[in-house]
Coordinates of C-alpha atoms in Angstrom, one line a residue:
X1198 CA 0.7 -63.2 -5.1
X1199 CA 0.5 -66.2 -7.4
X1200 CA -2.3 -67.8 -7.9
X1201 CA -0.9 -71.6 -6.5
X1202 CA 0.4 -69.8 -3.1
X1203 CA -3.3 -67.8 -3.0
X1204 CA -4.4 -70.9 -3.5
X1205 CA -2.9 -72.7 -0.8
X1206 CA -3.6 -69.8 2.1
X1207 CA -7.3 -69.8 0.7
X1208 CA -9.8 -71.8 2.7
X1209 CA -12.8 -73.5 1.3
X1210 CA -16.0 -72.6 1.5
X1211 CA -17.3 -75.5 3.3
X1212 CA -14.1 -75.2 5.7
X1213 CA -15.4 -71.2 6.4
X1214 CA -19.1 -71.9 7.4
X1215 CA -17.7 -75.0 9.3
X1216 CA -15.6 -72.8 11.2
X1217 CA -18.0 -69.7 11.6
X1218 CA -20.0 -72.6 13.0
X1219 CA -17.6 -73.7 15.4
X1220 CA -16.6 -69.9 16.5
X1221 CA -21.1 -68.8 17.5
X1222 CA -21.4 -72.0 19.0
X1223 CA -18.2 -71.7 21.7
X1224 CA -20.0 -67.9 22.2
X1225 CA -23.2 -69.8 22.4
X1226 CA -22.0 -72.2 24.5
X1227 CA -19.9 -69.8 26.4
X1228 CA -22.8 -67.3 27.5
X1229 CA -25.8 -70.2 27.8
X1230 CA -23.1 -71.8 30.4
X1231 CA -22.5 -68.7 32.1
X1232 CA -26.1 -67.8 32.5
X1233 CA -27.0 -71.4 33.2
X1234 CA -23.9 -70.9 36.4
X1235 CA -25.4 -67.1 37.6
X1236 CA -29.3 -69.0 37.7
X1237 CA -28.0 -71.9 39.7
X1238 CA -26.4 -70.1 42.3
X1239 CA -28.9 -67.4 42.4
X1240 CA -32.3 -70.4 42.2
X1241 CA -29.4 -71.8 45.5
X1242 CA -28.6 -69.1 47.5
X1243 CA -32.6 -68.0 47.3
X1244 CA -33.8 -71.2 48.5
X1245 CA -31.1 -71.1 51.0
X1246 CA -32.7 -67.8 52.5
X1247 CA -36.0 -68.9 52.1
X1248 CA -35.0 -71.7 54.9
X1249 CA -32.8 -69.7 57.0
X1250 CA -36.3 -67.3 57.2
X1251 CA -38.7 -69.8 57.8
X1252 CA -36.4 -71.0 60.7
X1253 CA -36.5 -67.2 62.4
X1254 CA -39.9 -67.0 61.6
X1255 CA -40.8 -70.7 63.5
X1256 CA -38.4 -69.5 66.3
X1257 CA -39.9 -66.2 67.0
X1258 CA -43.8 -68.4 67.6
X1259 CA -42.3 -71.0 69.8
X1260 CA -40.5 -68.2 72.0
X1261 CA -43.3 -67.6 75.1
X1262 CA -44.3 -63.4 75.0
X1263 CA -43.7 -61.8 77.8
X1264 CA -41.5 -64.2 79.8
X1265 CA -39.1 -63.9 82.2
X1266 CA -35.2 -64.2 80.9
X1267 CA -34.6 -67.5 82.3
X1268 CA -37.7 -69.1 81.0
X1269 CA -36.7 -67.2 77.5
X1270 CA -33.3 -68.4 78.0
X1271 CA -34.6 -72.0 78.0
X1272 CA -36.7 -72.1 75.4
X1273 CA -34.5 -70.4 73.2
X1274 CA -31.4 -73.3 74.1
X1275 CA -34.4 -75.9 73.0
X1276 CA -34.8 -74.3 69.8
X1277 CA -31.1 -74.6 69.2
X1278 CA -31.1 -77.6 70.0
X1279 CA -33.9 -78.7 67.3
X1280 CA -32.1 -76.7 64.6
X1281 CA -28.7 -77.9 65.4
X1282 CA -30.0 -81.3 63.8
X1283 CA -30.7 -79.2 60.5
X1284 CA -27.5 -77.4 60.6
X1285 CA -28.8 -74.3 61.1
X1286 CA -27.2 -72.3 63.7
X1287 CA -29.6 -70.0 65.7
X1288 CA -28.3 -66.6 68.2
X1289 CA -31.5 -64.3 69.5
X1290 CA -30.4 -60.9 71.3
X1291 CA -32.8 -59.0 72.9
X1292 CA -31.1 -55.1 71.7
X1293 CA -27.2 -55.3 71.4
X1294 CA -27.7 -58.3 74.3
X1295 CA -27.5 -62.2 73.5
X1296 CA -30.2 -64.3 74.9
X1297 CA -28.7 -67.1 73.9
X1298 CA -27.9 -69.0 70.9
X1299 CA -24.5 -69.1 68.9
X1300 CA -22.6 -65.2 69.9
X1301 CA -20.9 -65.8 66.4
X1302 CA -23.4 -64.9 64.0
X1303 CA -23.5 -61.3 63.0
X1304 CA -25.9 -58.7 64.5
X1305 CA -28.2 -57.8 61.1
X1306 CA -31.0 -55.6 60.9
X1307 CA -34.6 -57.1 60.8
X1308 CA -35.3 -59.0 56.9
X1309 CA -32.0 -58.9 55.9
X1310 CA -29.5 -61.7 54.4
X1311 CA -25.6 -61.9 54.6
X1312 CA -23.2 -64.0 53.2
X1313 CA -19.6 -64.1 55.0
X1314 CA -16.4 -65.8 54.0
X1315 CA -14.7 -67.9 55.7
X1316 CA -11.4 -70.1 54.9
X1317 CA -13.0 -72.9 53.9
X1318 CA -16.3 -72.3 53.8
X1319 CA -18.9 -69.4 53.8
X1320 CA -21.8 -68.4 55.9
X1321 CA -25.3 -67.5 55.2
X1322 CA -27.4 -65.7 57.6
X1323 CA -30.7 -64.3 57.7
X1324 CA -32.9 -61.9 60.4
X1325 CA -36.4 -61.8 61.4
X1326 CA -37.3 -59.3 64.9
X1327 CA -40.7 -59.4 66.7
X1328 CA -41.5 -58.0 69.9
X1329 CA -38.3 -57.0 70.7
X1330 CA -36.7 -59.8 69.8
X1331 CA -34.1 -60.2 66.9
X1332 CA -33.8 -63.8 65.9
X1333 CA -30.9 -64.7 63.4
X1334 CA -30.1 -67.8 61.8
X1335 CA -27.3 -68.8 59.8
X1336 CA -26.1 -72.1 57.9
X1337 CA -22.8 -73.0 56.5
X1338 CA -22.4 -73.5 52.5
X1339 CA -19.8 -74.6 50.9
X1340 CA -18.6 -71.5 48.4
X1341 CA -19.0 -71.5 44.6
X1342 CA -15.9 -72.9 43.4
X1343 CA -15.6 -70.8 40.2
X1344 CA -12.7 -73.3 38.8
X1345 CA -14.3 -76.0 38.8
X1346 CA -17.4 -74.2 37.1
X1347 CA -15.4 -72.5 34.6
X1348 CA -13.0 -76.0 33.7
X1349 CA -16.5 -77.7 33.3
X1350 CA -17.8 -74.5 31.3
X1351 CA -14.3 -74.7 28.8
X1352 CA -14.8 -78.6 28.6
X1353 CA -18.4 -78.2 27.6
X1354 CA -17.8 -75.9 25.2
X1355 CA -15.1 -77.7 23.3
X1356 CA -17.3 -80.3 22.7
X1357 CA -19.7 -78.6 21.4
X1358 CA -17.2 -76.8 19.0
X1359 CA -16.2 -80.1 17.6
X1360 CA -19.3 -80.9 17.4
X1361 CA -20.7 -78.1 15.7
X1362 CA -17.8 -78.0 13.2
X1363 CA -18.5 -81.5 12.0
X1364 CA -22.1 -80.8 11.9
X1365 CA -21.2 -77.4 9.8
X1366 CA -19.4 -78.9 7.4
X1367 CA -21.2 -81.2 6.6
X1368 CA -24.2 -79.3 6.4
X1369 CA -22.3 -76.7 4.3
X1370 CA -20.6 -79.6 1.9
X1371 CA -24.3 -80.3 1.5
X1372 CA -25.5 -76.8 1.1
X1373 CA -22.6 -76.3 -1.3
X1374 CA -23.0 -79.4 -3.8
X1375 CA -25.2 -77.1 -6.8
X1376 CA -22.0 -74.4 -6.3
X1377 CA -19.5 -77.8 -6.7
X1378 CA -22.1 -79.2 -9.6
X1379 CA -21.3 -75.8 -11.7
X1380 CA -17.9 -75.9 -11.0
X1381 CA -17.8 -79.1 -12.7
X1382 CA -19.8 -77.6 -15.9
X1383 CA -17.7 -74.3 -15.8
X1384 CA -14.6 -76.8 -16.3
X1385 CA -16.2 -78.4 -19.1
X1386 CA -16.3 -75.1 -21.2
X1387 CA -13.4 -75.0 -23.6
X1388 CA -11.8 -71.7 -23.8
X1389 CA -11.3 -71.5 -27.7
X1390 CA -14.7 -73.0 -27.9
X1391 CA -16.9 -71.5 -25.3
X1392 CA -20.7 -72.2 -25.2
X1393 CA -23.4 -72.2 -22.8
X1394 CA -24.7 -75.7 -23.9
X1395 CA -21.9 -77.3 -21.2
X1396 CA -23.3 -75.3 -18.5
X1397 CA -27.1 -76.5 -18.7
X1398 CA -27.9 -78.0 -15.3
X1399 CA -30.9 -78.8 -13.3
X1400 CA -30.5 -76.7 -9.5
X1401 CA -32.7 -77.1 -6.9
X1402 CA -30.9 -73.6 -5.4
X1403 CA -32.7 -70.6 -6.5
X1404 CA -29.4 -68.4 -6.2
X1405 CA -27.4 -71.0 -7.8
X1406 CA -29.8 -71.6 -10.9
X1407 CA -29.9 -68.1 -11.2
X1408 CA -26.2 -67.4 -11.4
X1409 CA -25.9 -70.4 -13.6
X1410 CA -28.3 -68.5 -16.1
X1411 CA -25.8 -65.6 -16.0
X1412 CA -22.9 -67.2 -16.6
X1413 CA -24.7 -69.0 -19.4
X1414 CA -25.4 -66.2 -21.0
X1415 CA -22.0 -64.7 -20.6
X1416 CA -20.3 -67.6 -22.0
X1417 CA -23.2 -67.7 -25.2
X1418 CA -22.1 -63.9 -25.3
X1419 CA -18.5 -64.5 -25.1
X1420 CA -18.7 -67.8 -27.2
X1421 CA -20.2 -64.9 -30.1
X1422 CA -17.5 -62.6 -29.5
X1423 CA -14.6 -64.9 -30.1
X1424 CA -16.1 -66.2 -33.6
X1425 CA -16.6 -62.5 -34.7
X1426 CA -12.9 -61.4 -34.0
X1427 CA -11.7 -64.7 -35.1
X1428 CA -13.9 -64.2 -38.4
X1429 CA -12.6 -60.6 -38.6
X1430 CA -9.0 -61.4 -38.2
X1431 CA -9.0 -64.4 -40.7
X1432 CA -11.1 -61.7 -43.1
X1433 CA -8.8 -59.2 -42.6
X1434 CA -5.3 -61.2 -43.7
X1435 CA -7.2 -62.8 -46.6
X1436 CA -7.9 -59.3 -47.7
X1437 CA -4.3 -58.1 -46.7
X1438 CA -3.0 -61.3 -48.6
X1439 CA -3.7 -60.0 -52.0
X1440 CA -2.3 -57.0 -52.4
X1441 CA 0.9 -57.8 -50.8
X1442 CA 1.5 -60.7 -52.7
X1443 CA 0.7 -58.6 -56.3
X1444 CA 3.6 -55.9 -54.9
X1445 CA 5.9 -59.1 -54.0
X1446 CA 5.2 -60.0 -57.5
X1447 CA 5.8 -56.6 -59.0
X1448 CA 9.2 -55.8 -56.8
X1449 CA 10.3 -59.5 -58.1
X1450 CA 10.0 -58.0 -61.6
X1451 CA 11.6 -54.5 -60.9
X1452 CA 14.6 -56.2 -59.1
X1453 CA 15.4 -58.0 -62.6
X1454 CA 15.4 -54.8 -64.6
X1455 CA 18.9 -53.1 -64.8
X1456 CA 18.7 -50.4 -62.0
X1457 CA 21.4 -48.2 -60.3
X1458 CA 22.4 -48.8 -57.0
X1459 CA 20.5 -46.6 -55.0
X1460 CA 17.8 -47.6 -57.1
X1461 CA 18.7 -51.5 -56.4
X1462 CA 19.0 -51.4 -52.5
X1463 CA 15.5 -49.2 -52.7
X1464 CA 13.5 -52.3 -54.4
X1465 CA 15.4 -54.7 -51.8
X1466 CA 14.1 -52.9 -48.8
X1467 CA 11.1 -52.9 -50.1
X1468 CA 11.0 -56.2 -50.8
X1469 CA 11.9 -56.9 -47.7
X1470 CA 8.9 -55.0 -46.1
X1471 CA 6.5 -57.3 -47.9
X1472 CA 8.3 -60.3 -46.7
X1473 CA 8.2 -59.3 -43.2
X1474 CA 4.4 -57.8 -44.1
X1475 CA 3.4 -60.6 -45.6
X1476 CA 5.0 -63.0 -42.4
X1477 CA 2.5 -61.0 -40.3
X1478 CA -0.2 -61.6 -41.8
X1479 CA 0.4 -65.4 -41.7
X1480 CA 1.1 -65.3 -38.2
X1481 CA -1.9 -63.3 -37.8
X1482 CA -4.1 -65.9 -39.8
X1483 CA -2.7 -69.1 -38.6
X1484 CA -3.1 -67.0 -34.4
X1485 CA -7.3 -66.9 -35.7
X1486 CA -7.7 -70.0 -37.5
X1487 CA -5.5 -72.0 -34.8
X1488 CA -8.1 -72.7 -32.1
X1489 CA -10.3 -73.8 -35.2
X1490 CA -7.5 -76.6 -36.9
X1491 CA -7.6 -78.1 -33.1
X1492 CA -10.5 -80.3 -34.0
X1493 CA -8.8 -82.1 -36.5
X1494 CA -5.4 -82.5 -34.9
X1495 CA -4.7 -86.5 -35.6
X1496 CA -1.8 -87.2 -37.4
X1497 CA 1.1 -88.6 -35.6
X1498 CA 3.6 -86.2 -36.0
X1499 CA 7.5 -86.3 -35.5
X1500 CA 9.0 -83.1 -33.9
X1501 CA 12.7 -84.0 -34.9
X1502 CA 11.4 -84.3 -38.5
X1503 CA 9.5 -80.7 -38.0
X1504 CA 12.9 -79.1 -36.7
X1505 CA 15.0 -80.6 -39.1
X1506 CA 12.9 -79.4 -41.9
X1507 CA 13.0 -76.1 -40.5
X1508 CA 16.8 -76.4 -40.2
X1509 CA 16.7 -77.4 -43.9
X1510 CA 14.5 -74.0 -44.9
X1511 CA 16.7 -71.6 -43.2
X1512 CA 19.4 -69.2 -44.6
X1513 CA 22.9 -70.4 -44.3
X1514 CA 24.0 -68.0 -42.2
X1515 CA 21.0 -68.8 -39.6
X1516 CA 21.2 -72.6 -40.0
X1517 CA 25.1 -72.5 -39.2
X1518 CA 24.2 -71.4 -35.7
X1519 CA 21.5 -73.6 -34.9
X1520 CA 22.4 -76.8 -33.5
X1521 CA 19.6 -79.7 -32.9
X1522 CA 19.7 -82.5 -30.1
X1523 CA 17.1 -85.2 -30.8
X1524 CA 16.8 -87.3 -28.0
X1525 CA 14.0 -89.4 -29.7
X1526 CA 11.7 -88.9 -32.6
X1527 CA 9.0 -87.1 -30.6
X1528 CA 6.3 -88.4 -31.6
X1529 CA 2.8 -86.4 -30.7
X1530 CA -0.3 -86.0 -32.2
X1531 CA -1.7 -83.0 -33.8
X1532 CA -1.5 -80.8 -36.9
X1533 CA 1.9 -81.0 -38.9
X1534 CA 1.2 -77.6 -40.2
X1535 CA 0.4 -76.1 -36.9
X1536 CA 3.5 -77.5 -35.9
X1537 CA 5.8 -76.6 -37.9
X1538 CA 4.3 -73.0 -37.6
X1539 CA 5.3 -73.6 -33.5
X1540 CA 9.0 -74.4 -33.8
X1541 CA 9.5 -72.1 -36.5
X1542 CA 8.7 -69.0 -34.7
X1543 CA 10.2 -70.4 -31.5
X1544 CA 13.5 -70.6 -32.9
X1545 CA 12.9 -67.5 -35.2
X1546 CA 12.4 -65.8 -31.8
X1547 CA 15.4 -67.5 -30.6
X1548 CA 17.6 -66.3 -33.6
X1549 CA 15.9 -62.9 -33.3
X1550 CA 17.2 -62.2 -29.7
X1551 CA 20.6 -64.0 -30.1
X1552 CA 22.0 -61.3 -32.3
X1553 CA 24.7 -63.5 -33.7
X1554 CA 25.2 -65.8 -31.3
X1555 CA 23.7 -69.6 -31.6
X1556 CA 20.8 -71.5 -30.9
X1557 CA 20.2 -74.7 -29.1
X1558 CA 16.9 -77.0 -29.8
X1559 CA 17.0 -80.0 -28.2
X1560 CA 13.7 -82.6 -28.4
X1561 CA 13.2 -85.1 -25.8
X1562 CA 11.0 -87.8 -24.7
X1563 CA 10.6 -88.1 -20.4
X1564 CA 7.4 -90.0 -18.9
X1565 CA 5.0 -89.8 -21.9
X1566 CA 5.8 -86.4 -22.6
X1567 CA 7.2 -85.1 -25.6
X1568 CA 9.4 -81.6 -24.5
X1569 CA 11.3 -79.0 -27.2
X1570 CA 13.2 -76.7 -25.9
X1571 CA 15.0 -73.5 -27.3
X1572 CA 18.1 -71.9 -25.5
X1573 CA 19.3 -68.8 -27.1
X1574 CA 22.6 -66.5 -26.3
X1575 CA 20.3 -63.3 -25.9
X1576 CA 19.7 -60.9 -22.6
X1577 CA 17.1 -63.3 -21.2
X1578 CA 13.7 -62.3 -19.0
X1579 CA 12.9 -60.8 -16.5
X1580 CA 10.6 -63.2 -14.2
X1581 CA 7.9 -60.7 -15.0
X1582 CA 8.2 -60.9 -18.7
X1583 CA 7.8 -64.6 -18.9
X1584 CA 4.4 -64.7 -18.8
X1585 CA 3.5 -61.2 -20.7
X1586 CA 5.5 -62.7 -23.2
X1587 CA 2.9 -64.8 -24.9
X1588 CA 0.7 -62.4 -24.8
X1589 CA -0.1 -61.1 -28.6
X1590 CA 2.0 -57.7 -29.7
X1591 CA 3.9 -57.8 -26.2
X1592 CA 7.5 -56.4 -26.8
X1593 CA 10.0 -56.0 -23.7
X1594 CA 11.3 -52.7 -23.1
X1595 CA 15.0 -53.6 -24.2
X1596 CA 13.3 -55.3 -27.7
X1597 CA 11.6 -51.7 -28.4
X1598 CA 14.6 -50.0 -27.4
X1599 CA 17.4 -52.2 -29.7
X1600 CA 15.2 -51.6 -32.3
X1601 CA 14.5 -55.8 -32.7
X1602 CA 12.5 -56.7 -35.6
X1603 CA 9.0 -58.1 -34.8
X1604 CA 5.2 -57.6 -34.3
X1605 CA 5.0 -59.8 -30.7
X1606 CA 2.9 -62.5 -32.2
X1607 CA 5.4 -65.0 -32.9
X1608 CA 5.5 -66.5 -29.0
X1609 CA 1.8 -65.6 -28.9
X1610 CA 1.7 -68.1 -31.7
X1611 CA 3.6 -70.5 -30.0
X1612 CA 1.5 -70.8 -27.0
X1613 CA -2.2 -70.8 -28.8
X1614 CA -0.9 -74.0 -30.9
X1615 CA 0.9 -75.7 -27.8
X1616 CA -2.8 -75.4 -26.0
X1617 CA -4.9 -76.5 -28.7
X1618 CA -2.8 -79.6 -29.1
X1619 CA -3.2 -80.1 -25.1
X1620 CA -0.2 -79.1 -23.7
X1621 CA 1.8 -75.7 -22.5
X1622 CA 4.4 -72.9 -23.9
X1623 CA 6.8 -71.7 -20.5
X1624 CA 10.3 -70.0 -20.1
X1625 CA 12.5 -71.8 -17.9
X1626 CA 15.6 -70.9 -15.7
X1627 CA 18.8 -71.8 -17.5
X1628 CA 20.8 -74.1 -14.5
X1629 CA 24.0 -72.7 -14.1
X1630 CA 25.6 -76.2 -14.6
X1631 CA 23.8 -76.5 -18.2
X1632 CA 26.6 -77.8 -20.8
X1633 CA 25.9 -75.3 -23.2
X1634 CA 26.8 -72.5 -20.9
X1635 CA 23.9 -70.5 -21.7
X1636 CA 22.8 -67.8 -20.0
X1637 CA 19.7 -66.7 -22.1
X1638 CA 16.4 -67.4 -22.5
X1639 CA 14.9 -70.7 -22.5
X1640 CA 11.7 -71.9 -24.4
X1641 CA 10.0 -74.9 -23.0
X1642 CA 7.3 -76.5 -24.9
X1643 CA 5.3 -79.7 -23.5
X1644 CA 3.2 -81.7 -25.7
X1645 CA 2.2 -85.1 -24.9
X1646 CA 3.8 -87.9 -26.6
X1647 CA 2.0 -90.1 -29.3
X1648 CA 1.0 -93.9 -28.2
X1649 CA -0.4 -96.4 -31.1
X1650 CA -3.9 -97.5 -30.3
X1651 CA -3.8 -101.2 -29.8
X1652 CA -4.9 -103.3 -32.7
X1653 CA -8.1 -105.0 -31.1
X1654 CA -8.8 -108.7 -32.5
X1655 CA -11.4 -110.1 -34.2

């Protein structure tokens, strides 16, 4: 996946804890609410039985022992009657008989409780029995409505997910600002320059000081790494410098003696080795020393002027087929040499891969920009090749199997000098529609454009 669409689908931190936040408060909310519901009804319907009971009980001590059944009659009417103002419904049965009282409440056995459904409403009802006697009382509640509960569970919860996922991340914004604080130093580091003096911080996070000690020490580590290869490789070419240009010099004296042919063509190809030998090994100093000549990149340089000199250096039979579009000087600022060591193996590359066919450099000027591009008539790049293709002694598959000259350093080259002067090396889709009717490769290189300082008065 490329990084910019991982990028996108990627959440941030702060956006993660927010919503972890959001998701155990709901639950929170979700099984406090239901709990707080079960309580309730259970704290209701147990105070409702504690009445219903203490109304049997009081009924059974006002009913006279041992009457007869009309005197029991009337005294249980009476204590109907004195309910009825509580709304509490009263029925006493002497066996499977009714005394009197309200014949619809249910027949229960002595202590317990009952709840019946009704269509609108429920019953309670609760049994006390004493000397033969089975008193039962009942009251009418209005049933647990459920969807109401539940609509003012869901609407309780919501807010407190909003609320927790405001409060989460902000607290996690907070939590994260030493993380965002060593972001900011990591992005200081320069990548041909590392070192750990750009990551020095003071953390009040324990974790976060400690990983910032880490990666200082892997950046000190990698910051001693870089200058030893770069060392090394500069070392190396000055050492390989020497000897190749002493057998340059002594193939330059052989070719002017009177040899025969096959002799002839033997001290050319040989001569040609060096030159391609010796090529290397200025590619392969000026790829080590180019990160270094970065520092000092401040003269105002014209790329048309760069190209044109290049033009002017190559062999005719090269320079007839390369064809230069200068839409402005482009003016930037960095190294000339550096420079000129960019668009000469970007079009040497072009030439290279074009077999015999032409080149196209065009240098252009849009929105502060300066942009050189290289169009060749070769077999073009695979999507995947374009970015494995600055990568130092990369060669395609059909480049190894044509047999193209070349080490893979030139485009590596190219994109270590368009970084150190600040800007970016990229192939590009050839439009369909282009006027050249290309339908190569195409080498994009964006600098930025030069701007005089203002003169400030005294």
């Amino acid at each position: 996946m490329p990084p910019d669409e991982r990028r996108r689908r990627s959440k941030s931190l702060a956006a993660r804890v927010a919503i972890g936040t959001a998701i155990s408060a709901a639950l929170a909310a979700l099984v406090a609410a239901s709990l707080s519901l079960g309580l309730a009804n259970r704290l209701v319907l147990d105070e409702e039985d504690r009445r219903l009971k203490s109304a049997t009980a009081l009924v059974l001590r006002e009913l006279p022992p041992q009457s007869d059944e009309a005197a029991l009659k009337r005294a249980v009417d009476e204590e109907v009657d004195e309910f009825a103002s509580e709304s509490i419904r009263i029925a006493v049965r002497s066996g499977q008989s009714l005394v009197g009282g309200d014949a619809q409440l249910p027949i229960l056995r002595a202590g317990e409780c009952v709840s019946r459904a009704g269509a609108d409403a429920s019953l309670r009802a609760c049994a006390s029995a004493h000397g033969g006697l089975m008193v039962v009382a009942g009251a009418t509640r209005v049933p647990f409505d459920v969807t109401s509960a539940l609509v003012s569970c869901l609407a309780a919860t919501a807010v407190a997910i909003a609320l927790a996922f405001v409060a989460g991340q902000r607290a996690a914004r907070w939590a994260l600002i030493p993380l965002t604080r060593l972001r900011e130093s990591l992005g200081s580091v320069r990548a041909d320059h590392p070192k750990a003096d750009g990551l020095d911080g003071d953390d009040d996070c324990l974790e976060v000081a400690a990983l910032r000690d880490a990666l200082r020490s892997l950046v000190a580590r990698l910051g001693e790494a870089l200058v030893t290869a770069r060392r090394f490789s500069a070392d190396a070419a000055h050492e390989l410098k020497t000897p190749l240009t002493a057998i340059r010099a002594e193939l330059d004296l052989l070719a002017e003696e009177p040899l025969s042919t096959p002799h002839a063509e033997a001290v050319e190809k040989l001569r040609k080795r060096v030159l391609a030998l010796g090529r290397l090994v200025e590619r392969l100093l000026a790829l080590a020393t180019a990160s270094d000549r970065s520092r000092l990149l401040t003269d105002a340089v014209a790329l048309e002027d760069v190209t044109r000199d290049l033009l002017a250096r190559l062999p005719p039979e090269a320079r007839e087929r390369v064809k230069i579009e200068a839409r402005g000087p482009g003016m930037v600022v960095g190294d000339e040499v550096l420079l000129a060591a960019l668009v000469e193996n970007a079009v040497d590359n072009a030439l290279k891969f074009s077999g015999k066919g032409s080149v196209d450099v065009t240098v252009d000027e849009p929105e502060g920009r300066v942009v050189l591009e290289v169009t060749d008539d070769g077999p073009g790049l695979s999507r995947e090749d374009r970015e494995r293709a600055f990568l130092p002694f990369f060669r395609t598959p059909g480049s190894r199997a044509s047999d193209t000259s070349g080490h893979g350093i030139g485009l590596a080259l190219v994109a270590e000098i368009a970084t150190a002067h600040q800007g970016s090396a990229t192939f590009v889709d050839v439009p369909a529609t282009d006027p050249s009717g290309r339908r190569g490769a195409r080498l994009r290189i964006t600098l930025p454009a030069w701007s005089p300082r203002p003169v400030s008065s005294s």
